[in-house]
Amino acid sequence: MATRLQFENNCEVGVFSKLTNAYCLVAIGGSESFYSTFEAELADVIPVVKTSIGGTRIIGRLCAGNKNGLLLPHTTTDQELQHLRNSLPDSVVVQRIEERLSALGNCIVCNDHVALTHPDLDRETEEMIADILGVEVFRQTVAGNILVGSYCAFSNRGGLVHPHTSIEDLDELSTLLQVPLVAGSVNRGSEVIGAGLTVNDWTAFCGSDTTATELSVIESVFKLREAQPSALVDEMRKSLIDTYV
Amino acid sequence: MAQEAGMFTVPKTIGSVLCCKCGILMQPNAANMCAKCLLSEVDITEGLQKHVVIIHCPECESYLQPPRTWIKTQLESKELLTFCIKRLKNLNKVHLVHAEFIWTEPHSKRIKVKLRVQKEVLNGAVLEQAYTVEYVVQDQMCESCTRVQANPDQWVAAVQLRQHVSHRRTFFYLEQLIIKHDEARNAIRIKQMDQGIDFFFVNRSHAGKFVDFVGEVAPIRKRNDKQLVSHDQKSNNYNYKYTFSVEICPICREDLICLPPKVAASQGNLGPLVICTKVTNSLALLDPFTLRHCFLNAEQYWRVPFKALLSSRQLVEYIVLDIETVSSEVVVGGSKYVVADAQIARVSDFGKNDIIFNVRTHLGHLLNPGDYALGYDLYGANSNDIELDRYKGLVVPEVILIKKSYEEKRQRKRNKPRSWKLKSLNMEIDNSTRGRDNEEKMDSEYEQFKRDLEENPELRFNISLYRNKEYQPSEMASDIDGDDFPSIRIEELLADLELSDEEMEDGSTRE
């Protein structure tokens, strides 16, 4: 189910939040409405944590993570690191990495199995990603843009990319990521998908400027319509049974 | 670019996305909205004028461009389109791509123009939109039409050209110059007067320009005056009538002059008897015996004005009996002269008596024994000139030859039409002062003028000659004569195009 919201009158919610299957990080805002929207959706299922990274509120663009781990830039302070380690479940490995490109949210986009990274990322960082997040790493560009984290967003069920992506690129990315991909826009024609949208396997949050058409595209590609946490299990059960003799 | 470098590039097909507003499939663009949604969203013609009032004068079909200019155009013309677009404000905010007229009923007093404009909207998408501007035409007479209506033929400035001589050669020449340079296009009336021509203009500046032009081609003295016609007390506007009185110097080509002592001294004691060889805005004087020459411009002339002793009316024909060159060829001011001693006799005396004159002449290069020449008969003349009397002890020669005469040969060709013709200005002739005699005199003077043109290529320089359609060149060819009198080559003539309104001179490259 996709929700429309705003952070302090700004529609770029993907900048101020990070949503994964195991946890959700939210920036500290003047009013509590941003946090309470997330709470309302996710409170029972996963922890919603208020934090800052390096003293800034643009946490969505600075960190990258999935249900296995969370990577933080070198600008993260020790207190923030400790706070996150305390608030997140133990299965999630929280690690600060030394990387020249410190906006990890713009450089890395991942789901629980595959990650796409900025082509200029360090080799050590790539190994760290593979190690901590437990994913297969691919260096790629999206529609000719090297900031893959800004121009695409994907979960385990589907993905949305920059609207100018050609069909060949779409096929290639889809093969790599093993999920269905669609080219589209968010926030009334904005091409910066990663900043306007944050998504996990059963829910998505996007800016309030998003039109109904865009919302329907998001809901269909990420398969959010019928998605409830319990429905995931039913689906898996169906696929586990091979044949009825 | 990559292809030029030889790299393998993957062909890129652009996929389609859904329009973020209406959801139809479309090619992605900068705004990610289909054109219709974009149009509904943004109106780039907002703030642009859609209704304009323009003012039109029904008399002269012109449109007002404030504050004062009236532009004459036809309906649905390019100039009118440019004018209409200029009248729109704020059009510099958008980029104009195309403009055209939409048909409206001619009497509806409405002009409709369809404009297509482009502007950048949202995030870099350039939108093109067409819109219509409606112009309401209001009728109002322009100032010149009101003035004409109030009092037609009302002139504001007049130029009175005068030359106090008994012939009109100068005015024929000036007429041709004026036609060539099209200087009389602003004159509303041209009137031929005794010893001159009057030109009437609507604008003082037109008259001033005309006077300046005349000043460049003839040595003149001018003055101007104005007369108050009306006075508006409230706005302090004064309406005047301006008159320019222009007097042309009475010395013409081929005149014999006795210079006043002051002038002769100032030019280095130039022999008091001189011939005027050329008149432009200065006079060229030549002493025929010493071949010295000088130039007097208008100011110098009018400081000490002098009259001609004898003018071309008084030329007498002589026959050359013998000629002996004295000096070598000298180039004076562009023309060649050779001083020679000649034995001549008057044609009227020839065969009747033995009166022979031995004279010195400057035409040694032209004359051969048996030729005819024209000159001034000082032997038989009774001159009443004050200047001549001032010179004590001056030896006056008996004859001064001026030019070679082609009269004999002309007699043979008297009735043949010329291969060229001249145009003339549209002049009013004041019939009351003219009698029958005057007309004949005018005609013979005009004929003489045409002969002058044939004989003098430098005179032709500033004038346009047109080909005479009635002339049959085949008649010329049947006449086998040796080299006879000089005539104008066919290459110098301009073809006279048969256009009613304009005269187009396509022969300018030929000359």
mmCIF file of N, CA, C and O in Angstrom, chain A residues 162-169 183-191 210-214 216-217, chain B residues 10-24 28-33 41 122-123:
data_model
loop_
_atom_site.group_PDB
_atom_site.id
_atom_site.type_symbol
_atom_site.label_atom_id
_atom_site.label_comp_id
_atom_site.label_asym_id
_atom_site.label_seq_id
_atom_site.Cartn_x
_atom_site.Cartn_y
_atom_site.Cartn_z
ATOM 1 N N HIS A 162 14.546 5.507 -13.791
ATOM 2 C CA HIS A 162 14.481 6.817 -14.477
ATOM 3 C C HIS A 162 13.629 6.702 -15.746
ATOM 4 O O HIS A 162 13.780 5.760 -16.513
ATOM 5 N N PRO A 163 12.749 7.650 -16.021
ATOM 6 C CA PRO A 163 11.841 7.503 -17.176
ATOM 7 C C PRO A 163 12.541 7.479 -18.539
ATOM 8 O O PRO A 163 11.986 7.004 -19.514
ATOM 9 N N HIS A 164 13.752 8.014 -18.657
ATOM 10 C CA HIS A 164 14.411 8.042 -19.958
ATOM 11 C C HIS A 164 15.233 6.797 -20.254
ATOM 12 O O HIS A 164 15.992 6.775 -21.207
ATOM 13 N N THR A 165 15.110 5.775 -19.406
ATOM 14 C CA THR A 165 15.878 4.550 -19.628
ATOM 15 C C THR A 165 15.417 3.851 -20.884
ATOM 16 O O THR A 165 14.220 3.702 -21.133
ATOM 17 N N SER A 166 16.402 3.432 -21.732
ATOM 18 C CA SER A 166 16.010 2.776 -22.978
ATOM 19 C C SER A 166 15.605 1.335 -22.699
ATOM 20 O O SER A 166 15.892 0.778 -21.625
ATOM 21 N N ILE A 167 14.977 0.735 -23.688
ATOM 22 C CA ILE A 167 14.432 -0.617 -23.493
ATOM 23 C C ILE A 167 15.560 -1.623 -23.311
ATOM 24 O O ILE A 167 15.453 -2.558 -22.500
ATOM 25 N N GLU A 168 16.666 -1.441 -24.031
ATOM 26 C CA GLU A 168 17.789 -2.366 -23.880
ATOM 27 C C GLU A 168 18.351 -2.301 -22.465
ATOM 28 O O GLU A 168 18.644 -3.333 -21.845
ATOM 29 N N ASP A 169 18.493 -1.072 -21.949
ATOM 30 C CA ASP A 169 18.998 -0.922 -20.578
ATOM 31 C C ASP A 169 18.067 -1.570 -19.580
ATOM 32 O O ASP A 169 18.495 -2.208 -18.605
ATOM 33 N N ALA A 183 9.979 1.830 -16.224
ATOM 34 C CA ALA A 183 10.474 3.219 -16.218
ATOM 35 C C ALA A 183 9.307 4.140 -15.910
ATOM 36 O O ALA A 183 8.242 4.018 -16.511
ATOM 37 N N GLY A 184 9.525 5.027 -14.971
ATOM 38 C CA GLY A 184 8.420 5.921 -14.632
ATOM 39 C C GLY A 184 8.918 7.103 -13.839
ATOM 40 O O GLY A 184 10.123 7.262 -13.593
ATOM 41 N N SER A 185 8.013 7.938 -13.416
ATOM 42 C CA SER A 185 8.381 9.134 -12.678
ATOM 43 C C SER A 185 7.642 9.160 -11.360
ATOM 44 O O SER A 185 6.731 8.361 -11.120
ATOM 45 N N VAL A 186 8.072 10.076 -10.512
ATOM 46 C CA VAL A 186 7.432 10.199 -9.210
ATOM 47 C C VAL A 186 7.323 11.685 -8.902
ATOM 48 O O VAL A 186 8.010 12.492 -9.534
ATOM 49 N N ASN A 187 6.447 12.078 -7.975
ATOM 50 C CA ASN A 187 6.304 13.497 -7.618
ATOM 51 C C ASN A 187 6.025 14.386 -8.819
ATOM 52 O O ASN A 187 6.722 15.366 -9.081
ATOM 53 N N ARG A 188 4.988 14.050 -9.569
ATOM 54 C CA ARG A 188 4.528 14.870 -10.685
ATOM 55 C C ARG A 188 5.591 15.058 -11.761
ATOM 56 O O ARG A 188 5.921 16.177 -12.154
ATOM 57 N N GLY A 189 6.136 13.968 -12.209
ATOM 58 C CA GLY A 189 7.072 14.030 -13.328
ATOM 59 C C GLY A 189 8.529 14.185 -12.939
ATOM 60 O O GLY A 189 9.354 14.387 -13.820
ATOM 61 N N SER A 190 8.851 14.095 -11.664
ATOM 62 C CA SER A 190 10.259 14.190 -11.285
ATOM 63 C C SER A 190 10.976 12.894 -11.629
ATOM 64 O O SER A 190 10.441 11.804 -11.434
ATOM 65 N N GLU A 191 12.227 13.022 -12.139
ATOM 66 C CA GLU A 191 12.950 11.835 -12.568
ATOM 67 C C GLU A 191 13.776 11.223 -11.466
ATOM 68 O O GLU A 191 14.331 10.136 -11.646
ATOM 69 N N THR A 210 2.910 13.228 -5.874
ATOM 70 C CA THR A 210 2.768 12.083 -6.783
ATOM 71 C C THR A 210 1.333 11.972 -7.266
ATOM 72 O O THR A 210 0.388 12.015 -6.483
ATOM 73 N N THR A 211 1.181 11.863 -8.615
ATOM 74 C CA THR A 211 -0.170 11.804 -9.171
ATOM 75 C C THR A 211 -0.730 10.398 -9.039
ATOM 76 O O THR A 211 -0.012 9.438 -8.765
ATOM 77 N N ALA A 212 -1.989 10.284 -9.271
ATOM 78 C CA ALA A 212 -2.661 8.987 -9.154
ATOM 79 C C ALA A 212 -2.081 7.977 -10.122
ATOM 80 O O ALA A 212 -1.919 6.799 -9.799
ATOM 81 N N THR A 213 -1.757 8.450 -11.341
ATOM 82 C CA THR A 213 -1.160 7.553 -12.334
ATOM 83 C C THR A 213 0.145 6.977 -11.834
ATOM 84 O O THR A 213 0.381 5.763 -11.915
ATOM 85 N N GLU A 214 0.995 7.887 -11.309
ATOM 86 C CA GLU A 214 2.300 7.425 -10.810
ATOM 87 C C GLU A 214 2.117 6.440 -9.663
ATOM 88 O O GLU A 214 2.817 5.432 -9.567
ATOM 89 N N SER A 216 -0.380 4.464 -9.133
ATOM 90 C CA SER A 216 -0.847 3.156 -9.596
ATOM 91 C C SER A 216 0.298 2.373 -10.220
ATOM 92 O O SER A 216 0.387 1.143 -10.065
ATOM 93 N N VAL A 217 1.177 3.082 -10.926
ATOM 94 C CA VAL A 217 2.357 2.409 -11.495
ATOM 95 C C VAL A 217 3.216 1.828 -10.380
ATOM 96 O O VAL A 217 3.653 0.673 -10.444
ATOM 97 N N VAL B 10 25.567 0.149 -28.257
ATOM 98 C CA VAL B 10 24.303 -0.580 -28.238
ATOM 99 C C VAL B 10 23.220 0.342 -28.783
ATOM 100 O O VAL B 10 23.140 1.500 -28.397
ATOM 101 N N PRO B 11 22.414 -0.149 -29.703
ATOM 102 C CA PRO B 11 21.334 0.715 -30.184
ATOM 103 C C PRO B 11 20.337 0.981 -29.059
ATOM 104 O O PRO B 11 19.974 0.078 -28.309
ATOM 105 N N LYS B 12 19.930 2.259 -28.946
ATOM 106 C CA LYS B 12 19.055 2.608 -27.834
ATOM 107 C C LYS B 12 17.663 2.904 -28.351
ATOM 108 O O LYS B 12 17.472 3.858 -29.083
ATOM 109 N N THR B 13 16.697 2.085 -27.978
ATOM 110 C CA THR B 13 15.308 2.438 -28.294
ATOM 111 C C THR B 13 14.688 3.024 -27.040
ATOM 112 O O THR B 13 14.786 2.467 -25.954
ATOM 113 N N ILE B 14 14.050 4.144 -27.226
ATOM 114 C CA ILE B 14 13.434 4.781 -26.068
ATOM 115 C C ILE B 14 12.144 4.055 -25.745
ATOM 116 O O ILE B 14 11.304 3.839 -26.609
ATOM 117 N N GLY B 15 12.025 3.704 -24.512
ATOM 118 C CA GLY B 15 10.785 3.045 -24.114
ATOM 119 C C GLY B 15 9.699 4.067 -23.877
ATOM 120 O O GLY B 15 9.904 5.263 -24.024
ATOM 121 N N SER B 16 8.520 3.598 -23.527
ATOM 122 C CA SER B 16 7.453 4.552 -23.254
ATOM 123 C C SER B 16 7.077 4.504 -21.781
ATOM 124 O O SER B 16 7.162 3.455 -21.132
ATOM 125 N N VAL B 17 6.706 5.671 -21.297
ATOM 126 C CA VAL B 17 6.259 5.735 -19.906
ATOM 127 C C VAL B 17 4.830 6.244 -19.903
ATOM 128 O O VAL B 17 4.313 6.708 -20.906
ATOM 129 N N LEU B 18 4.213 6.176 -18.731
ATOM 130 C CA LEU B 18 2.870 6.714 -18.611
ATOM 131 C C LEU B 18 2.966 8.188 -18.266
ATOM 132 O O LEU B 18 3.807 8.603 -17.473
ATOM 133 N N CYS B 19 2.080 8.989 -18.856
ATOM 134 C CA CYS B 19 2.024 10.401 -18.481
ATOM 135 C C CYS B 19 1.640 10.472 -17.018
ATOM 136 O O CYS B 19 0.722 9.777 -16.569
ATOM 137 N N CYS B 20 2.319 11.314 -16.278
ATOM 138 C CA CYS B 20 2.076 11.272 -14.834
ATOM 139 C C CYS B 20 0.717 11.828 -14.466
ATOM 140 O O CYS B 20 0.245 11.628 -13.364
ATOM 141 N N LYS B 21 0.037 12.526 -15.384
ATOM 142 C CA LYS B 21 -1.285 13.061 -15.031
ATOM 143 C C LYS B 21 -2.414 12.215 -15.579
ATOM 144 O O LYS B 21 -3.307 11.806 -14.859
ATOM 145 N N CYS B 22 -2.381 11.944 -16.878
ATOM 146 C CA CYS B 22 -3.527 11.255 -17.448
ATOM 147 C C CYS B 22 -3.261 9.781 -17.684
ATOM 148 O O CYS B 22 -4.181 9.039 -17.979
ATOM 149 N N GLY B 23 -2.036 9.336 -17.578
ATOM 150 C CA GLY B 23 -1.766 7.915 -17.647
ATOM 151 C C GLY B 23 -1.697 7.336 -19.037
ATOM 152 O O GLY B 23 -1.626 6.123 -19.189
ATOM 153 N N ILE B 24 -1.687 8.159 -20.094
ATOM 154 C CA ILE B 24 -1.575 7.551 -21.419
ATOM 155 C C ILE B 24 -0.098 7.289 -21.698
ATOM 156 O O ILE B 24 0.788 7.956 -21.169
ATOM 157 N N PRO B 28 9.081 9.496 -23.073
ATOM 158 C CA PRO B 28 9.430 10.332 -21.927
ATOM 159 C C PRO B 28 9.987 11.682 -22.391
ATOM 160 O O PRO B 28 10.680 11.765 -23.392
ATOM 161 N N ASN B 29 9.623 12.720 -21.678
ATOM 162 C CA ASN B 29 10.195 14.040 -21.982
ATOM 163 C C ASN B 29 10.613 14.686 -20.667
ATOM 164 O O ASN B 29 10.482 14.076 -19.606
ATOM 165 N N ALA B 30 11.101 15.923 -20.757
ATOM 166 C CA ALA B 30 11.654 16.548 -19.552
ATOM 167 C C ALA B 30 10.625 16.701 -18.453
ATOM 168 O O ALA B 30 10.956 16.696 -17.278
ATOM 169 N N ALA B 31 9.373 16.860 -18.827
ATOM 170 C CA ALA B 31 8.357 17.063 -17.794
ATOM 171 C C ALA B 31 7.634 15.766 -17.472
ATOM 172 O O ALA B 31 6.858 15.722 -16.521
ATOM 173 N N ASN B 32 7.851 14.725 -18.253
ATOM 174 C CA ASN B 32 7.156 13.452 -18.076
ATOM 175 C C ASN B 32 5.645 13.601 -18.072
ATOM 176 O O ASN B 32 4.932 12.869 -17.393
ATOM 177 N N MET B 33 5.153 14.629 -18.805
ATOM 178 C CA MET B 33 3.712 14.781 -18.944
ATOM 179 C C MET B 33 3.416 14.814 -20.429
ATOM 180 O O MET B 33 4.190 15.357 -21.201
ATOM 181 N N GLU B 41 -1.678 22.459 -17.976
ATOM 182 C CA GLU B 41 -1.010 22.886 -16.761
ATOM 183 C C GLU B 41 -0.483 24.320 -16.889
ATOM 184 O O GLU B 41 -0.704 25.164 -16.031
ATOM 185 N N LEU B 122 8.682 24.364 -16.648
ATOM 186 C CA LEU B 122 9.047 23.339 -15.658
ATOM 187 C C LEU B 122 10.549 23.048 -15.692
ATOM 188 O O LEU B 122 11.367 23.917 -15.613
ATOM 189 N N ASN B 123 10.872 21.778 -15.864
ATOM 190 C CA ASN B 123 12.275 21.430 -15.819
ATOM 191 C C ASN B 123 12.835 21.204 -17.211
ATOM 192 O O ASN B 123 13.167 20.095 -17.577
#
